[in-house]
CSV table of C-alpha atoms in Angstrom, one decimal:
chain,number,residue,atom,x,y,z
A,1,MET,CA,-38.7,49.2,109.0
A,2,LYS,CA,-38.8,46.2,106.7
A,3,LYS,CA,-36.7,48.1,104.1
A,4,SER,CA,-34.2,48.9,106.8
A,5,ILE,CA,-33.9,45.3,107.9
A,6,GLY,CA,-33.5,44.1,104.3
A,7,ALA,CA,-30.8,46.6,103.7
A,8,TYR,CA,-28.8,45.5,106.7
A,9,VAL,CA,-29.4,41.8,105.8
A,10,ALA,CA,-28.0,42.4,102.3
A,11,LEU,CA,-25.1,44.3,103.7
A,12,GLY,CA,-24.2,41.5,106.2
A,13,LEU,CA,-24.7,38.7,103.6
A,14,GLY,CA,-22.5,40.6,101.2
A,15,VAL,CA,-19.7,40.9,103.7
A,16,LEU,CA,-20.1,37.2,104.6
A,17,LEU,CA,-19.8,36.2,100.9
A,18,ILE,CA,-16.7,38.4,100.4
A,19,ALA,CA,-15.1,36.8,103.5
A,20,ALA,CA,-16.1,33.3,102.3
A,21,GLY,CA,-14.6,34.0,98.9
A,22,LEU,CA,-11.3,35.2,100.4
A,23,ILE,CA,-11.2,32.2,102.7
A,24,VAL,CA,-11.7,29.7,99.8
A,25,LYS,CA,-9.0,31.3,97.7
A,26,PHE,CA,-6.3,31.9,100.3
A,27,ALA,CA,-7.0,29.2,102.8
A,28,VAL,CA,-9.1,26.3,101.4
A,29,VAL,CA,-7.5,26.0,97.9
A,30,PRO,CA,-3.9,26.0,99.2
A,31,ALA,CA,-4.8,23.3,101.6
A,32,LEU,CA,-6.4,21.2,98.9
A,33,ALA,CA,-3.6,21.8,96.3
A,34,VAL,CA,-1.5,18.9,97.5
A,35,PHE,CA,-0.6,15.4,96.3
A,36,PRO,CA,-3.9,13.5,96.4
A,37,ASP,CA,-4.6,10.8,98.9
A,38,ASP,CA,-6.1,8.4,96.3
A,39,VAL,CA,-3.5,8.3,93.5
A,40,ASP,CA,-3.5,5.1,91.5
A,41,SER,CA,-1.7,5.8,88.3
A,42,THR,CA,0.1,3.7,85.7
A,43,ARG,CA,2.4,5.2,83.1
A,44,THR,CA,3.9,3.3,80.2
A,45,TYR,CA,7.2,3.8,78.3
A,46,GLU,CA,8.8,2.3,75.2
A,47,GLY,CA,12.4,2.3,74.1
A,48,THR,CA,15.5,0.2,73.5
A,49,LEU,CA,17.7,-1.9,75.7
A,50,GLU,CA,20.9,-1.0,73.8
A,51,VAL,CA,23.1,-3.3,75.8
A,52,MET,CA,22.9,-5.4,79.0
A,53,LEU,CA,25.6,-7.6,80.4
A,54,ASN,CA,24.7,-11.2,81.3
A,55,PRO,CA,26.5,-11.6,84.7
A,56,GLU,CA,26.3,-15.4,84.5
A,57,ALA,CA,27.9,-15.5,81.0
A,58,LEU,CA,30.6,-13.1,82.3
A,59,ALA,CA,31.4,-15.3,85.2
A,60,THR,CA,31.7,-18.4,83.1
A,61,GLY,CA,33.4,-16.8,80.1
A,62,ASP,CA,30.5,-17.5,77.7
A,63,LEU,CA,31.4,-15.0,75.1
A,64,ASP,CA,28.5,-15.9,72.8
A,65,ASN,CA,26.0,-14.8,75.3
A,66,LEU,CA,27.9,-12.1,77.1
A,67,PHE,CA,25.5,-9.3,76.0
A,68,MET,CA,21.9,-8.6,75.0
A,69,GLU,CA,21.9,-5.8,72.5
A,70,ASN,CA,19.3,-3.6,70.8
A,71,VAL,CA,16.2,-5.2,72.4
A,72,PRO,CA,12.9,-3.3,72.1
A,73,ILE,CA,11.5,-2.9,75.6
A,74,ASN,CA,8.3,-1.8,77.4
A,75,LEU,CA,8.4,-0.3,80.8
A,76,SER,CA,5.5,0.5,83.2
A,77,ARG,CA,5.4,2.5,86.4
A,78,HIS,CA,2.5,2.1,88.9
A,79,VAL,CA,2.3,4.8,91.6
A,80,THR,CA,-0.2,4.6,94.5
A,81,THR,CA,-0.8,6.7,97.6
A,82,GLU,CA,-0.7,4.1,100.4
A,83,ASP,CA,-1.1,6.4,103.5
A,84,THR,CA,-1.4,10.0,104.5
A,85,ASP,CA,-0.9,11.9,107.7
A,86,GLY,CA,-2.0,15.6,107.3
A,87,GLY,CA,0.5,17.1,104.9
A,88,GLU,CA,2.6,14.0,104.4
A,89,ALA,CA,2.1,10.9,102.2
A,90,LEU,CA,3.5,7.4,101.8
A,91,VAL,CA,3.8,6.6,98.1
A,92,HIS,CA,4.6,3.3,96.5
A,93,GLU,CA,6.1,3.0,93.0
A,94,VAL,CA,6.6,-0.3,91.2
A,95,ALA,CA,8.4,-0.3,87.9
A,96,THR,CA,8.6,-3.4,85.6
A,97,MET,CA,10.3,-3.9,82.3
A,98,VAL,CA,9.8,-6.5,79.6
A,99,ALA,CA,11.2,-7.1,76.2
A,100,ALA,CA,8.8,-6.5,73.3
A,101,ASP,CA,8.2,-10.2,73.0
A,102,GLY,CA,7.0,-10.3,76.7
A,103,THR,CA,10.2,-11.7,78.2
A,104,ALA,CA,10.7,-10.3,81.7
A,105,LEU,CA,13.9,-8.4,82.2
A,106,PRO,CA,15.7,-8.1,85.6
A,107,LEU,CA,15.3,-4.3,85.5
A,108,GLY,CA,12.8,-2.1,87.3
A,109,GLY,CA,12.2,-1.3,90.9
A,110,ASP,CA,10.0,-1.4,94.0
A,111,ASP,CA,10.3,1.9,95.9
A,112,TRP,CA,8.6,3.5,98.8
A,113,TYR,CA,8.7,7.3,99.5
A,114,THR,CA,7.5,9.6,102.2
A,115,ILE,CA,6.9,13.0,100.9
A,116,ASP,CA,5.6,16.5,101.7
A,117,ARG,CA,2.3,16.5,99.8
A,118,LYS,CA,2.7,20.2,98.9
A,119,THR,CA,6.4,20.5,98.0
A,120,MET,CA,6.8,16.9,96.9
A,121,GLU,CA,10.1,16.7,98.7
A,122,HIS,CA,11.2,13.8,100.9
A,123,VAL,CA,10.3,13.9,104.5
A,124,ALA,CA,11.4,11.6,107.4
A,125,ASN,CA,9.5,8.3,107.5
A,126,PHE,CA,6.4,8.9,109.5
A,127,THR,CA,5.2,5.3,109.1
A,128,ASP,CA,6.3,1.9,110.3
A,129,ASN,CA,7.1,0.8,106.7
A,130,PRO,CA,10.7,-0.4,106.8
A,131,ASN,CA,11.1,0.0,103.0
A,132,VAL,CA,11.3,3.8,103.0
A,133,ILE,CA,14.9,5.0,102.5
A,134,ASP,CA,15.3,7.9,104.9
A,135,ALA,CA,18.6,9.1,103.4
A,136,ARG,CA,16.8,10.7,100.4
A,137,ALA,CA,16.2,14.4,100.0
A,138,GLY,CA,14.7,16.8,97.5
A,139,LEU,CA,12.1,15.8,94.9
A,140,VAL,CA,11.8,12.0,94.7
A,141,ILE,CA,8.5,11.2,92.9
A,142,GLY,CA,7.3,14.2,91.0
A,143,PHE,CA,7.0,18.0,90.8
A,144,PRO,CA,4.8,20.2,93.0
A,145,ILE,CA,1.4,21.7,92.1
A,146,GLY,CA,2.3,25.2,90.9
A,147,THR,CA,5.7,24.2,89.5
A,148,GLU,CA,8.0,27.2,89.1
A,149,LYS,CA,10.6,28.2,86.6
A,150,LYS,CA,13.6,27.4,88.7
A,151,THR,CA,16.1,24.6,89.4
A,152,TYR,CA,14.8,22.1,91.9
A,153,ASP,CA,16.8,19.7,94.1
A,154,GLY,CA,16.1,16.1,93.0
A,155,TRP,CA,17.4,12.8,94.3
A,156,SER,CA,19.6,10.2,92.6
A,157,ASP,CA,19.5,6.7,94.1
A,158,TYR,CA,22.5,5.8,91.9
A,159,PHE,CA,24.7,8.5,93.4
A,160,GLN,CA,22.9,8.6,96.8
A,161,LYS,CA,22.9,12.4,96.7
A,162,VAL,CA,20.9,15.5,95.6
A,163,VAL,CA,21.2,16.4,91.9
A,164,PRO,CA,19.9,19.6,90.2
A,165,LEU,CA,16.7,19.4,88.1
A,166,GLU,CA,17.4,22.4,85.9
A,167,PHE,CA,14.7,24.5,84.3
A,168,VAL,CA,15.4,24.6,80.6
A,169,ALA,CA,12.5,26.6,79.0
A,170,GLU,CA,8.8,27.0,78.6
A,171,GLU,CA,8.0,25.0,75.6
A,172,GLU,CA,5.2,23.6,73.4
A,173,ARG,CA,5.2,19.9,73.8
A,174,ALA,CA,2.5,17.4,72.9
A,175,ASP,CA,0.3,20.4,71.9
A,176,TRP,CA,0.6,21.7,75.5
A,177,ASN,CA,2.4,24.7,77.1
A,178,LEU,CA,4.9,23.0,79.4
A,179,TYR,CA,7.9,23.6,81.6
A,180,HIS,CA,11.0,21.6,80.4
A,181,PHE,CA,13.4,20.4,83.1
A,182,ARG,CA,16.6,18.4,82.6
A,183,ALA,CA,18.9,16.4,84.9
A,184,LYS,CA,22.1,14.9,83.6
A,185,SER,CA,25.5,13.7,84.6
A,186,THR,CA,28.8,12.6,83.0
A,187,PRO,CA,30.1,9.2,84.1
A,188,ALA,CA,30.4,9.1,87.9
A,189,PRO,CA,30.8,6.3,90.5
A,190,ILE,CA,27.7,4.4,91.5
A,191,VAL,CA,27.2,4.0,95.3
A,192,ASP,CA,23.7,2.5,95.3
A,193,PRO,CA,24.1,-1.0,96.7
A,194,VAL,CA,21.0,-2.3,94.9
A,195,THR,CA,22.5,-1.3,91.5
A,196,LEU,CA,25.9,-2.6,92.3
A,197,ALA,CA,24.5,-6.0,93.3
A,198,MET,CA,23.3,-6.4,89.7
A,199,PHE,CA,26.9,-6.7,88.5
A,200,PRO,CA,29.9,-8.8,89.5
A,201,PRO,CA,32.3,-6.9,91.9
A,202,GLY,CA,35.3,-8.3,90.0
A,203,LEU,CA,36.7,-11.2,88.1
A,204,PRO,CA,39.8,-13.5,88.3
A,205,LEU,CA,42.7,-11.9,86.6
A,206,ASP,CA,43.0,-14.6,83.8
A,207,THR,CA,39.2,-14.3,83.1
A,208,ALA,CA,39.4,-10.5,83.0
A,209,THR,CA,42.4,-10.6,80.7
A,210,ALA,CA,40.7,-13.1,78.3
A,211,LEU,CA,37.4,-11.0,78.2
A,212,ALA,CA,39.1,-7.6,77.8
A,213,PRO,CA,38.9,-7.6,74.0
A,214,THR,CA,35.1,-8.3,74.2
A,215,LEU,CA,34.3,-5.9,77.1
A,216,ALA,CA,36.3,-3.0,75.8
A,217,PRO,CA,36.5,-1.1,72.5
A,218,PRO,CA,39.6,-1.8,70.4
A,219,GLU,CA,41.3,1.4,71.4
A,220,MET,CA,41.1,0.4,75.1
A,221,VAL,CA,42.6,-3.1,74.8
A,222,PRO,CA,46.3,-2.0,74.7
A,223,LEU,CA,45.8,0.0,77.8
A,224,LEU,CA,44.1,-2.9,79.6
A,225,ASP,CA,46.8,-5.3,78.5
A,226,GLN,CA,49.3,-3.0,80.2
A,227,ILE,CA,47.3,-2.3,83.4
A,228,LEU,CA,45.6,-5.6,84.2
A,229,PRO,CA,48.8,-7.4,85.2
A,230,THR,CA,49.4,-4.7,87.8
A,231,LEU,CA,46.0,-5.1,89.5
A,232,PRO,CA,45.0,-7.5,92.3
A,233,ASP,CA,43.7,-10.9,91.6
A,234,PRO,CA,40.7,-11.0,91.4
A,235,VAL,CA,40.5,-7.7,89.5
A,236,PRO,CA,38.1,-5.3,91.3
A,237,PHE,CA,35.5,-3.5,89.2
A,238,THR,CA,34.1,0.0,89.6
A,239,TYR,CA,30.8,1.0,88.0
A,240,LEU,CA,29.9,4.4,86.6
A,241,TYR,CA,26.6,5.9,85.7
A,242,GLU,CA,25.8,8.6,83.2
A,243,TYR,CA,22.3,9.8,82.2
A,244,GLU,CA,20.2,12.5,80.7
A,245,THR,CA,16.5,12.8,81.8
A,246,ASN,CA,14.1,15.3,80.3
A,247,TYR,CA,10.8,16.2,82.0
A,248,TRP,CA,7.9,18.2,80.5
A,249,ILE,CA,5.7,19.4,83.3
A,250,ASP,CA,2.2,21.0,83.4
A,251,PRO,CA,3.1,23.9,85.7
A,252,ALA,CA,-0.4,24.4,87.2
A,253,THR,CA,-0.8,20.8,88.4
A,254,GLY,CA,2.8,19.5,88.4
A,255,VAL,CA,1.6,16.6,86.2
A,256,LEU,CA,4.4,15.0,84.1
A,257,ILE,CA,3.2,15.1,80.6
A,258,ASP,CA,6.2,13.8,78.7
A,259,TYR,CA,9.5,12.2,79.6
A,260,THR,CA,12.6,10.9,78.0
A,261,LYS,CA,15.7,9.1,79.4
A,262,ASP,CA,19.0,8.0,78.1
A,263,GLU,CA,21.2,6.2,80.7
A,264,ALA,CA,24.1,3.9,80.9
A,265,VAL,CA,26.1,1.9,83.5
A,266,ILE,CA,29.7,1.6,82.6
A,267,LEU,CA,32.3,-0.9,83.8
A,268,ALA,CA,35.5,0.7,84.9
A,269,ILE,CA,38.8,-0.3,86.6
A,270,GLN,CA,40.8,1.7,89.0
A,271,SER,CA,44.6,2.0,88.9
A,272,ASP,CA,47.2,4.6,89.8
A,273,ALA,CA,48.7,4.0,86.3
A,274,ILE,CA,45.6,5.5,84.7
A,275,PRO,CA,45.3,9.3,84.3
A,276,GLY,CA,42.6,10.3,86.7
A,277,GLY,CA,42.7,6.9,88.4
A,278,VAL,CA,39.7,5.4,86.6
A,279,ALA,CA,39.5,3.8,83.2
A,280,PRO,CA,36.0,3.3,81.7
A,281,VAL,CA,36.1,-0.1,80.0
A,282,GLY,CA,32.6,-0.2,78.4
A,283,PRO,CA,28.9,-0.1,79.0
A,284,VAL,CA,27.3,-3.1,80.8
A,285,LEU,CA,23.8,-1.5,80.6
A,286,GLY,CA,22.4,1.0,78.2
A,287,LEU,CA,18.7,2.2,78.0
A,288,VAL,CA,16.9,4.8,76.0
A,289,TYR,CA,13.1,5.2,76.5
A,290,GLN,CA,10.3,7.7,76.6
A,291,HIS,CA,6.6,8.0,77.4
A,292,THR,CA,4.2,6.2,75.1
A,293,ALA,CA,1.5,8.1,73.2
A,294,ASP,CA,-1.1,6.6,75.5
A,295,SER,CA,0.6,7.8,78.6
A,296,ILE,CA,0.9,11.3,77.2
A,297,ALA,CA,-2.8,11.3,76.5
A,298,ASP,CA,-3.6,10.0,80.0
A,299,ALA,CA,-1.3,12.6,81.6
A,300,LYS,CA,-3.0,15.3,79.7
A,301,VAL,CA,-6.4,14.2,81.0
A,302,ASP,CA,-5.1,14.2,84.5
A,303,ALA,CA,-3.7,17.7,84.0
A,304,GLU,CA,-7.0,18.9,82.5
A,305,ASP,CA,-8.9,17.5,85.5
A,306,GLY,CA,-6.6,19.1,87.9
A,307,GLN,CA,-6.7,22.5,86.1
A,308,SER,CA,-10.5,22.4,86.1
A,309,LEU,CA,-10.6,21.9,89.9
A,310,LEU,CA,-8.0,24.6,90.5
A,311,ASN,CA,-9.9,27.0,88.2
A,312,LEU,CA,-13.2,26.1,89.8
A,313,PHE,CA,-12.2,26.5,93.4
A,314,GLY,CA,-9.2,28.9,92.9
A,315,VAL,CA,-10.9,31.3,90.5
A,316,ILE,CA,-14.6,30.8,89.7
A,317,VAL,CA,-16.1,30.1,93.2
A,318,PRO,CA,-14.1,32.7,95.2
A,319,TYR,CA,-14.4,35.5,92.7
A,320,ALA,CA,-18.1,34.8,92.1
A,321,ALA,CA,-18.6,34.9,95.9
A,322,ILE,CA,-16.6,38.1,96.2
A,323,GLY,CA,-18.4,39.7,93.2
A,324,VAL,CA,-21.9,38.8,94.4
A,325,GLY,CA,-20.9,39.8,98.0
A,326,ALA,CA,-19.6,43.1,96.8
A,327,LEU,CA,-22.8,43.9,94.9
A,328,LEU,CA,-25.0,42.9,97.9
A,329,ALA,CA,-22.8,44.9,100.3
A,330,LEU,CA,-22.9,48.0,98.0
A,331,ALA,CA,-26.7,47.7,97.6
A,332,GLY,CA,-27.4,47.1,101.2
A,333,GLY,CA,-25.1,49.9,102.3
A,334,TYR,CA,-26.7,52.3,99.8
A,335,LEU,CA,-30.2,51.4,101.0
A,336,ALA,CA,-29.2,51.6,104.6
A,337,PHE,CA,-27.6,55.0,104.0
A,338,ARG,CA,-30.7,56.3,102.2
A,339,LYS,CA,-32.9,55.0,105.0
A,340,ASP,CA,-30.8,56.8,107.6
A,341,GLU,CA,-30.9,60.0,105.5
A,342,GLU,CA,-34.7,59.8,105.3
A,343,GLU,CA,-35.1,59.3,109.0
A,344,ALA,CA,-32.7,62.2,109.7
A,345,ALA,CA,-34.4,64.6,107.3
A,346,PRO,CA,-36.7,67.2,109.0
A,347,SER,CA,-40.4,66.8,108.3
A,348,GLU,CA,-42.2,69.6,106.4
A,349,ALA,CA,-44.7,71.8,108.2
């Protein structure tokens, strides 16, 4: 009798272990594979401020101080999870930029995002935080766990619209097998009010005429001399943005391992006398920067930790439970079958 009970206990325990393994792999792990509720991460970047217009010098006609040029810069981004509600999260990102000598630069940002913790896409503001911009869509703060080889929808604050994040290739980068994505645009009008507020909306005609040789490359000056007298006074400015951003993503965890950016804001004027209606005059902001070696190292540690957890709960634990459960179920079933056979066999005379 004891052997029979033991066989059925082993069979039942085996079935339970198999079920537990399947539940962990197909229910628990997907529920846990989301943007964490305790993110507190800082990434650093280094590069060059190739050019930056001094709005005050522009307004006063101070040609000697009109531009900052070729300034080494350091940039940091601090990202924290501020709140969660089930599958949604409120994320805060603060970016600051300083010159290499420590001088603060009026560039950076302070942004709040509400995201789907699984897809990393923008969701409607579920909080009472008034700083979340609900007009956003697509990926706004990172790539999802289990990043795929496909083009994602990303968000551009400059253009206030969705832009493609194109999959380029699976590549070795920073001694890591990563997915390379790229987003880029030729010069296009900026509609973001925060960016536009950084630059003057226009200048008096006489000031714009006097500054034209400084603002524009030599080949543009004759065209400006011809067009400027036909424009309103003050002369209204348009600003264009062009960029190329490259992302190298650990596909298992969605962690950004490496990053480069080349961007520019370009002053332009509009006139019916110009082919296409818009004439780019010259850059008023140009930046080139990339992850520091320290940030790449930190990102790799984060990715390794994430991969370990995914491997532990997505592979080792469930398959171990399923394997042990299968052995117990087979052994219990075999013993129970043998016991049934013995009880059913006729006794000898």
